[in-house]
Short mmCIF file of C-alpha atoms in Angstrom, two decimals:
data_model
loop_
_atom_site.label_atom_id
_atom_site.label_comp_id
_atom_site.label_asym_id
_atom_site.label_seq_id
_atom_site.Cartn_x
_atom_site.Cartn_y
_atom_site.Cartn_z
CA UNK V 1 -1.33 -9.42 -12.02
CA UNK V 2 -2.19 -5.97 -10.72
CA UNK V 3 -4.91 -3.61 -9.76
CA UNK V 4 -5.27 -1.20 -12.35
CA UNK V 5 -7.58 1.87 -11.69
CA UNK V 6 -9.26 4.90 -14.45
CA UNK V 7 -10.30 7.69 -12.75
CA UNK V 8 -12.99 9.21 -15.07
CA UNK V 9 -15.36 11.77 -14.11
CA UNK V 10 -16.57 15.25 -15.66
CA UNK V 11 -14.13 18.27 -16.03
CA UNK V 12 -13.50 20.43 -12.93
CA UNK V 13 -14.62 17.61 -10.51
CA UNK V 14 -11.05 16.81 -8.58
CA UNK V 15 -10.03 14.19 -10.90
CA UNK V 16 -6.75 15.31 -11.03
CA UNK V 17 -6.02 16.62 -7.60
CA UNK V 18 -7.48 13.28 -6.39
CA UNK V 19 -4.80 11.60 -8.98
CA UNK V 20 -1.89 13.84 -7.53
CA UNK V 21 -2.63 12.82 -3.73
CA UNK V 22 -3.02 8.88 -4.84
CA UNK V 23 -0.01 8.94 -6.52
CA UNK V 24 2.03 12.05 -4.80
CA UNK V 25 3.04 13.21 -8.16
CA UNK V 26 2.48 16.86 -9.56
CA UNK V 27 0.10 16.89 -12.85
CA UNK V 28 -1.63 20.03 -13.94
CA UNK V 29 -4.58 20.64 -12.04
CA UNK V 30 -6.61 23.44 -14.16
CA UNK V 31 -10.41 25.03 -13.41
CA UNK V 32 -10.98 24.46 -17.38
CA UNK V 33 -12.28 21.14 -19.41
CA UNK V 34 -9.71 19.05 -20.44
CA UNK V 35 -6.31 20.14 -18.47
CA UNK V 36 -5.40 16.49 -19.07
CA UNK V 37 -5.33 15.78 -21.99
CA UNK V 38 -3.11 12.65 -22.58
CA UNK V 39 -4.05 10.68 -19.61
CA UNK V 40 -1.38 10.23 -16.74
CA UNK V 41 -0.57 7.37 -15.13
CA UNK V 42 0.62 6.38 -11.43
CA UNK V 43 2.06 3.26 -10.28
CA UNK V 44 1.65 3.08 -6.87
CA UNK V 45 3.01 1.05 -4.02
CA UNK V 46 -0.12 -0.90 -2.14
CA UNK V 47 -0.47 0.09 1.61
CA UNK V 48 -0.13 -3.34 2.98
CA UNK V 49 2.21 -2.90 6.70
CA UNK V 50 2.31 -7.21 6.00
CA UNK V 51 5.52 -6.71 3.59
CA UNK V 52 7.42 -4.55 5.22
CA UNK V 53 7.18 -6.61 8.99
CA UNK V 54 8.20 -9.74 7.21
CA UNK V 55 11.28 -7.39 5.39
CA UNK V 56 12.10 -6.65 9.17
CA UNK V 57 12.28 -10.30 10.49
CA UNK V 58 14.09 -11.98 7.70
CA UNK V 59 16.38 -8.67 7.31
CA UNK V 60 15.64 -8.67 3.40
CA UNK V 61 17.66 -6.31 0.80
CA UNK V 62 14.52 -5.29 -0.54
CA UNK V 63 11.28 -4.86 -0.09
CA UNK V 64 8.55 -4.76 -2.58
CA UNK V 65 4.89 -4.32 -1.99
CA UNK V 66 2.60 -5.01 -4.47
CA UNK V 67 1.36 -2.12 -6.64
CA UNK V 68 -1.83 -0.44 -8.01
CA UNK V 69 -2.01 1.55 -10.89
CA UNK V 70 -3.98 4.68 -11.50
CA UNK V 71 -4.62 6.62 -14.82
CA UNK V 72 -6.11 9.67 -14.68
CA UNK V 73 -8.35 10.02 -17.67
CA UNK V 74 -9.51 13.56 -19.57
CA UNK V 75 -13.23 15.09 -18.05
CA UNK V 76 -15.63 13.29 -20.23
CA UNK V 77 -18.22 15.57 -21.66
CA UNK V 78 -21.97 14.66 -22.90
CA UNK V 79 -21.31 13.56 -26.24
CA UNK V 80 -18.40 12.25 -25.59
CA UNK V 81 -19.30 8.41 -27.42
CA UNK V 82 -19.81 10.79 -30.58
CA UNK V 83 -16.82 11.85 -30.34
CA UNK V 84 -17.15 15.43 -28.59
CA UNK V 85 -14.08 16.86 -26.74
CA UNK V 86 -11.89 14.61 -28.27
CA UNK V 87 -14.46 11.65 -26.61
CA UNK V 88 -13.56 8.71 -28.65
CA UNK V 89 -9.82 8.80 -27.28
CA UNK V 90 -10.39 8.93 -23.56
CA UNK V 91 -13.06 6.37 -24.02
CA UNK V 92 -10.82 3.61 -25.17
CA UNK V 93 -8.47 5.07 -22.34
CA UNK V 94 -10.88 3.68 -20.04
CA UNK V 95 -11.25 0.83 -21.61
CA UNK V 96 -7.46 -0.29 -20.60
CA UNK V 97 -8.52 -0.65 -16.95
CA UNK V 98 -9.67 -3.20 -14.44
CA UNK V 99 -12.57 -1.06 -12.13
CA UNK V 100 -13.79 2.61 -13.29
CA UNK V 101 -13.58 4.98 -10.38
CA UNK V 102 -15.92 7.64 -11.36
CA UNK V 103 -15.13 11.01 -9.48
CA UNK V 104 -18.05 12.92 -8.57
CA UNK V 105 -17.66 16.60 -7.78
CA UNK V 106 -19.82 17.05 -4.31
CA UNK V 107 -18.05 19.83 -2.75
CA UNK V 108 -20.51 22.80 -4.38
CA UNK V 109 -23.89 22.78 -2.84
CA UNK V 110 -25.83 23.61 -6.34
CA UNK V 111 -24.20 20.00 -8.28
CA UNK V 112 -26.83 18.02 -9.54
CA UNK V 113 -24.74 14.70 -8.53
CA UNK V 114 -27.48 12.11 -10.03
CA UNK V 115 -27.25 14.31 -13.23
CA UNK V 116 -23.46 14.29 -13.40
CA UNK V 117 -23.04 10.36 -12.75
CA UNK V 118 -25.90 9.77 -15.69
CA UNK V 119 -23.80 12.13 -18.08
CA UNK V 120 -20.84 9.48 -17.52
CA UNK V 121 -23.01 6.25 -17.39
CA UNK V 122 -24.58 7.69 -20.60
CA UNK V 123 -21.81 8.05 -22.62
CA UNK V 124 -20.39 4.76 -21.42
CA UNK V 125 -23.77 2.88 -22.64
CA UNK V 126 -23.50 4.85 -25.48
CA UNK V 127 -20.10 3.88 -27.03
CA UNK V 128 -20.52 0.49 -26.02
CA UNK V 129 -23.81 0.38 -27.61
CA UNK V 130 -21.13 1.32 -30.92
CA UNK V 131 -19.24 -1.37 -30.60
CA UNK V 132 -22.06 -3.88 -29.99
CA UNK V 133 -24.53 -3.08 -32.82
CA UNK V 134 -21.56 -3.44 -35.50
CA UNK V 135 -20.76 -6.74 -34.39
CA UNK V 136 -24.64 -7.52 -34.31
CA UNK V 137 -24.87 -5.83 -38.24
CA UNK V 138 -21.59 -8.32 -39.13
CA UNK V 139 -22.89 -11.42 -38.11
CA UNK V 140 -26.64 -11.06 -39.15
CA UNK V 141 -25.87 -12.24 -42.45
CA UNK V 142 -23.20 -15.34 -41.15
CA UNK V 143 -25.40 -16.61 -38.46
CA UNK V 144 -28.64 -17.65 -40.18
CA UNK V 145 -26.42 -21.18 -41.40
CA UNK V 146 -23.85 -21.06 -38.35
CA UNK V 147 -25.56 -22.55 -34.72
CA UNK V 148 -22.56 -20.68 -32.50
CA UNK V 149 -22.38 -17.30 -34.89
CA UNK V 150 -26.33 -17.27 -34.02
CA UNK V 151 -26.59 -18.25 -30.02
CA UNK V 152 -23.70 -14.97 -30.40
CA UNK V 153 -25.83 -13.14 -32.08
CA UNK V 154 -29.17 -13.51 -29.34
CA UNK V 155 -26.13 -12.77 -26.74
CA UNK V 156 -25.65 -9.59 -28.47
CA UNK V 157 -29.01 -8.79 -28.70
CA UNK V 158 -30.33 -9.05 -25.61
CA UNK V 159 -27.21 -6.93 -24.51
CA UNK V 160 -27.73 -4.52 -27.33
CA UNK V 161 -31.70 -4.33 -25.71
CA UNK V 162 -30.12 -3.64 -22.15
CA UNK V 163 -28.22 -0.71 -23.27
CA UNK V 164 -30.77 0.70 -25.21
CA UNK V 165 -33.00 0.69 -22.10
CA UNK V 166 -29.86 2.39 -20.57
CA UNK V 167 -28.70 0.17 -18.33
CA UNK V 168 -25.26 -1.01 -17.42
CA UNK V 169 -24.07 -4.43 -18.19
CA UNK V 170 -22.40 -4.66 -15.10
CA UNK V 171 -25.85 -4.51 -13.13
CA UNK V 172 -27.51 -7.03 -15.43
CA UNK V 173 -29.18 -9.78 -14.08
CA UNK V 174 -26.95 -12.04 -17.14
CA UNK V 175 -23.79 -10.09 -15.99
CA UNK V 176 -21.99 -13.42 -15.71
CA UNK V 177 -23.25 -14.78 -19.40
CA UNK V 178 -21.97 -11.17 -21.19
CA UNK V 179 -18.38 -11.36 -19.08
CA UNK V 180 -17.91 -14.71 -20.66
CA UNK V 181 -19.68 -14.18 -24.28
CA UNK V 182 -18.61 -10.43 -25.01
CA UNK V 183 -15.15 -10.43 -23.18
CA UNK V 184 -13.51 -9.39 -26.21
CA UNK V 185 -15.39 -6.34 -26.70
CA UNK V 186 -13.59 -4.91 -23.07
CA UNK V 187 -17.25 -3.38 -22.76
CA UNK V 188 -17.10 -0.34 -20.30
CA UNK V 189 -20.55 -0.97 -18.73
CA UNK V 190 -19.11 -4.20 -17.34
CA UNK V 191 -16.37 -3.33 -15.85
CA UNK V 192 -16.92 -2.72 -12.14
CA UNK V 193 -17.29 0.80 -10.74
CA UNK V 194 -16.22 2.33 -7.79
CA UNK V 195 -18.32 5.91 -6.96
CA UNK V 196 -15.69 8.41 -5.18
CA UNK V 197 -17.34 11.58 -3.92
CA UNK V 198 -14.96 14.74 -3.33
CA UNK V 199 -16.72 16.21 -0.75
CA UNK V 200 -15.60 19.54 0.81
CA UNK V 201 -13.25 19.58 3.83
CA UNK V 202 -16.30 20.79 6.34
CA UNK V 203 -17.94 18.28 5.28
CA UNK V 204 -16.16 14.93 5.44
CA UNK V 205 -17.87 13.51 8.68
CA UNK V 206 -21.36 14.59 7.33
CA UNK V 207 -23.27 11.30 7.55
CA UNK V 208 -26.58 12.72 6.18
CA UNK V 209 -24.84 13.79 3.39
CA UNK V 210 -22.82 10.75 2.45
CA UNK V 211 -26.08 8.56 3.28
CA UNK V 212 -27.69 11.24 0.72
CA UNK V 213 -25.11 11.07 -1.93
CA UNK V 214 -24.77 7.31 -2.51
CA UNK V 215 -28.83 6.90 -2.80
CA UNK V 216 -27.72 8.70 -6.21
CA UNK V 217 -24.89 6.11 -7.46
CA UNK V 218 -26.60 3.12 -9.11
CA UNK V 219 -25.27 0.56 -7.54
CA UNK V 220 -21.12 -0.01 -6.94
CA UNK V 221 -19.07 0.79 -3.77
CA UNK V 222 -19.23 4.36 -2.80
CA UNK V 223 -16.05 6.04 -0.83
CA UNK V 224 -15.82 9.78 0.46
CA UNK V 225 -13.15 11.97 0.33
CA UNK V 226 -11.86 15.00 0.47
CA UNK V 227 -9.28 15.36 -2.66
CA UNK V 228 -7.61 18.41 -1.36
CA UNK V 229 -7.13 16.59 2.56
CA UNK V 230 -5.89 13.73 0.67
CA UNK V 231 -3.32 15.60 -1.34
CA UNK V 232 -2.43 16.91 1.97
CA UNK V 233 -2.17 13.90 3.86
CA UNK V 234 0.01 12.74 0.79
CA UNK V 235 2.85 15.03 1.53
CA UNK V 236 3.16 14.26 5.14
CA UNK V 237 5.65 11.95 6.64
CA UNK V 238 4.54 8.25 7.85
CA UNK V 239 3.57 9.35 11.65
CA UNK V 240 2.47 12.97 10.87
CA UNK V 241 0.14 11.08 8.15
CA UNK V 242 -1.09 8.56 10.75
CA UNK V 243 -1.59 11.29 13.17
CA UNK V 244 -3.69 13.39 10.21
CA UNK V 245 -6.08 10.94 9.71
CA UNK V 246 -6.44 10.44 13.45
CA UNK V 247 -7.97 13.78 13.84
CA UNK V 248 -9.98 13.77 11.07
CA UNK V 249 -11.63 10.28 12.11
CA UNK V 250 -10.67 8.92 9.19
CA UNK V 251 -9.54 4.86 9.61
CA UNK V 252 -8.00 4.73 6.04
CA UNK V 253 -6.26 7.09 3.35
CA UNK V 254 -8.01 6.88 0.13
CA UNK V 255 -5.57 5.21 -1.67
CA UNK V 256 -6.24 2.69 0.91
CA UNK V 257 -10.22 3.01 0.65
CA UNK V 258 -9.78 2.91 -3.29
CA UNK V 259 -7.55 -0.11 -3.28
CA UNK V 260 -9.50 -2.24 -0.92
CA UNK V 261 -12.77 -1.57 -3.09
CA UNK V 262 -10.82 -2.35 -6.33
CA UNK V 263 -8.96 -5.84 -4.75
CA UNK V 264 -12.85 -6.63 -3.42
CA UNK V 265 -14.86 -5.89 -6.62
CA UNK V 266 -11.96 -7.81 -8.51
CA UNK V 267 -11.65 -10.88 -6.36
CA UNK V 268 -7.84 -10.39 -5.86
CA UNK V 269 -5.92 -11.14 -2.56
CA UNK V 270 -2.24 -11.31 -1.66
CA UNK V 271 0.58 -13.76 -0.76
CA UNK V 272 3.75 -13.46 0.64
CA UNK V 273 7.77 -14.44 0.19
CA UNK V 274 10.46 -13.89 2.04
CA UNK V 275 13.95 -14.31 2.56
CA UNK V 276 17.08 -12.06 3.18
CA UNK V 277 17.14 -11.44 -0.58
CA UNK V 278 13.54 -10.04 -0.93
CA UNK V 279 10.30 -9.51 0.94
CA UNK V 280 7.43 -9.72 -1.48
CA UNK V 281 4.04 -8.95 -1.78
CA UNK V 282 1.99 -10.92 -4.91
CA UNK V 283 -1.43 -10.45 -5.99
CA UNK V 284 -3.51 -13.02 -7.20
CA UNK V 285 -7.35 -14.03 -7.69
CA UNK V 286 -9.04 -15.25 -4.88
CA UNK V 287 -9.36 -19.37 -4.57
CA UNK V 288 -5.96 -19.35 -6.73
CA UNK V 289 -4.75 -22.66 -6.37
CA UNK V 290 -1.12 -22.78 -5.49
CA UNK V 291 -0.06 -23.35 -8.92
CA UNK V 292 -1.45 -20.93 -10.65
CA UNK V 293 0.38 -18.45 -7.18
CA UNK V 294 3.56 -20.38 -8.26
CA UNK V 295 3.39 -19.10 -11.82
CA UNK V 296 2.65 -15.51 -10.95
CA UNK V 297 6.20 -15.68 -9.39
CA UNK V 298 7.61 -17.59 -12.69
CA UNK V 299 6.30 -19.86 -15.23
CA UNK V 300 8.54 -22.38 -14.64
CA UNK V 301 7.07 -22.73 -10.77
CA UNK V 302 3.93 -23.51 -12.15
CA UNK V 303 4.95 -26.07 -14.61
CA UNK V 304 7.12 -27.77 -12.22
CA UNK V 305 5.05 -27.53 -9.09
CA UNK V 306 5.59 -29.91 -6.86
CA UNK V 307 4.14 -28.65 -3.22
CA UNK V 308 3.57 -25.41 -1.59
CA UNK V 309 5.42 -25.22 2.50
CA UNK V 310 2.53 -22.65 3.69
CA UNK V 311 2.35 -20.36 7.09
CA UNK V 312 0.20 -17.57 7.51
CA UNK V 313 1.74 -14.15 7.86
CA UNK V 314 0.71 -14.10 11.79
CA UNK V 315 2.09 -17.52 12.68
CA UNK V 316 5.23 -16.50 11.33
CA UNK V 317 5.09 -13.04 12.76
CA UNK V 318 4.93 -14.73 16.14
CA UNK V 319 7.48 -17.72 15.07
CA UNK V 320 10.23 -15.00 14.00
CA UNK V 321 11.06 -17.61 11.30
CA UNK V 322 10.69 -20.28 8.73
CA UNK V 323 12.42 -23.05 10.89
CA UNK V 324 10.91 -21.95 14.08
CA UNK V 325 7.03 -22.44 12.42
CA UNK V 326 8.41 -25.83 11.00
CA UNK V 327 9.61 -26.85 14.88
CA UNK V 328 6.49 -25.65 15.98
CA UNK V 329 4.02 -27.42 13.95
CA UNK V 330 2.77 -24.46 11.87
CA UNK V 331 4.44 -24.59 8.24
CA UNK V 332 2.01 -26.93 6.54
CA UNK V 333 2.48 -28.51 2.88
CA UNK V 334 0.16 -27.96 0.32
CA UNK V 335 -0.16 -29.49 -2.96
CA UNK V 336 -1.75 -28.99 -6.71
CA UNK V 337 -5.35 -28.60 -4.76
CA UNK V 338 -4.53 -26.00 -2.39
CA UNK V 339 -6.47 -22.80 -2.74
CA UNK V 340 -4.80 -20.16 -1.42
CA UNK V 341 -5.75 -17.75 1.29
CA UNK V 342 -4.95 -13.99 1.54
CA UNK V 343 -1.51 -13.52 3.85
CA UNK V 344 -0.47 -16.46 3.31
CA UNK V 345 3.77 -16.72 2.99
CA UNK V 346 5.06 -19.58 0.96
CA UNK V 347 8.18 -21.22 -0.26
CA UNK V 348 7.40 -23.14 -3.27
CA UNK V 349 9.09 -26.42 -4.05
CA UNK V 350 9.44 -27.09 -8.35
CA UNK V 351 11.52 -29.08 -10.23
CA UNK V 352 11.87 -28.59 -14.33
#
């Protein structure tokens, strides 16, 4: 399991410089519509300092965080759902990813940004609005003699009745009941959205602003950023990078920002392994019983489980090993019940 990210957002709005800080690679950035046109993608290691400490202490050949991915998606345009600007294509683009991050260009004083974040919410209602009513025309017909085709069909309709009032699914009130009924249909309008507002550079500590600016997203985390700072602070070393954001005030990167909202909308957490082959960071849902954690490692681990020896990450940080938390009364074990808790580091015990 991983966090997977679509940055969508209209042309011209920082989509793509935004992209190239995230993932420090060098796409075309262009001030026309559509400079990317085939959308790129970014696999990028998750800032998490947990990993890398643990690495340290058990002197592990490797090290691997977990990872978020980003895809940079072509500027949607208004009529985009009818297929304008090639609209069709980068709409199923976006529908290939966990949480929508919708850039919003805030760095000219004339943008309209309520206007621009309709356009996109618009054409996201829109095309699933598409996909809904044909299901709802197919099983018109089927359902008057079938009791499950028909409780679909009042699913779809009161969905259908949503989106024509323009709403997204994802801020419905029956949110939960169209996740579970119209899952198949990887509906854009539920998937969770992030709003990310490029701001310009004077203006990144502007509180009035930001406080002004997220009044206009409806509903969703908002973050603020600077996309040309952050490709900046992407090209500097670990300690100049740390010493960047110190004098901007700024706690977090944005990759860090973006990837905290995505793990928090998503539910997801991480646990830990380690051992002088391998320090390794795994993401999982939150309340994952241990498992279900096993079998994100390998599906053998799950079918064989037999217990879980758990420590969290600061016991053993303080330990300075597996047998030293075991002397000291901190390694517990778990078994099929446990849920398990973000940082936790575990060696799994399986037989098959």
């Amino acid at each position: 399991m991983s966090l997977s990210i679509g940055l969508v957002g209209l042309p011209n709005v920082g989509k793509s410089t935004l992209f190239n800080a995230l993932t420090r690679q060098n796409v075309l950035v262009a001030d026309y519509p559509f400079a990317t046109i085939e959308p790129n993608l970014g696999i990028v290691p998750l800032p998490d300092g947990r990993v890398h400490r643990l690495a340290a202490v058990f002197e592990a050949d490797k090290t691997v965080p977990a990872t978020v991915s980003f895809t940079d998606i072509a500027g949607l345009v208004e009529g985009a759902s009818r297929g304008e600007g090639l609209g069709n294509k980068f709409l199923e683009n976006i529908r290939r990813t966990g949480v929508i991050a919708q850039v919003v260009g805030a760095f000219r004083p004339d943008t309209d940004v309520k206007a621009d974040i309709g356009i996109i919410s618009t054409e996201l209602v829109l095309a699933d609005w598409q996909v809904l009513d044909g299901q709802f025309q197919k099983l018109r017909k089927p359902a008057k003699g079938d009791k499950q085709l028909a409780e679909q069909l009042v699913c779809l309709e009161a969905a259908l009745g949503e989106l024509d009032d323009g709403r997204l699914l994802s801020h419905s009130p029956r949110r939960e009941e169209y996740s579970e009924q119209l899952a198949r249909f990887n509906l854009l309008t539920l998937k969770p959205t992030v709003y990310i507002f490029n701001l310009a550079e004077k203006d990144i500590g502007n509180s009035e602003l930001k406080a002004e600016l997220a009044e206009a997203a409806p509903g969703g985390d908002c973050l603020f950023v600077s996309a040309k700072l952050e490709l900046e602070i992407s090209q500097l070393s670990t300690e100049e990078r740390a010493g960047f954001l110190r004098e901007y005030g700024f706690k977090r990167s944005g990759i860090e920002q973006l990837a905290a909202a995505g793990f928090d909308i998503l539910g997801l957490q991480t646990f830990l392994t380690a051992g002088p082959k391998e320090a390794k960071a795994w993401v999982i849902p939150k309340n994952c019983p241990a498992p279900r954690a096993a079998g994100a490692i390998h599906g053998d681990m799950e079918r064989g489980f037999i217990a879980a020896d758990v420590v969290t990450f600061e016991d053993l940080m303080e330990s300075g090993s597996w047998s030293a938390a075991r002397a000291g009364g901190l390694c517990r074990t778990e078994g099929k019940q446990y849920l398990m808790k973000d940082g936790d580091v575990v060696e799994f015990k399986f037989n098959v």
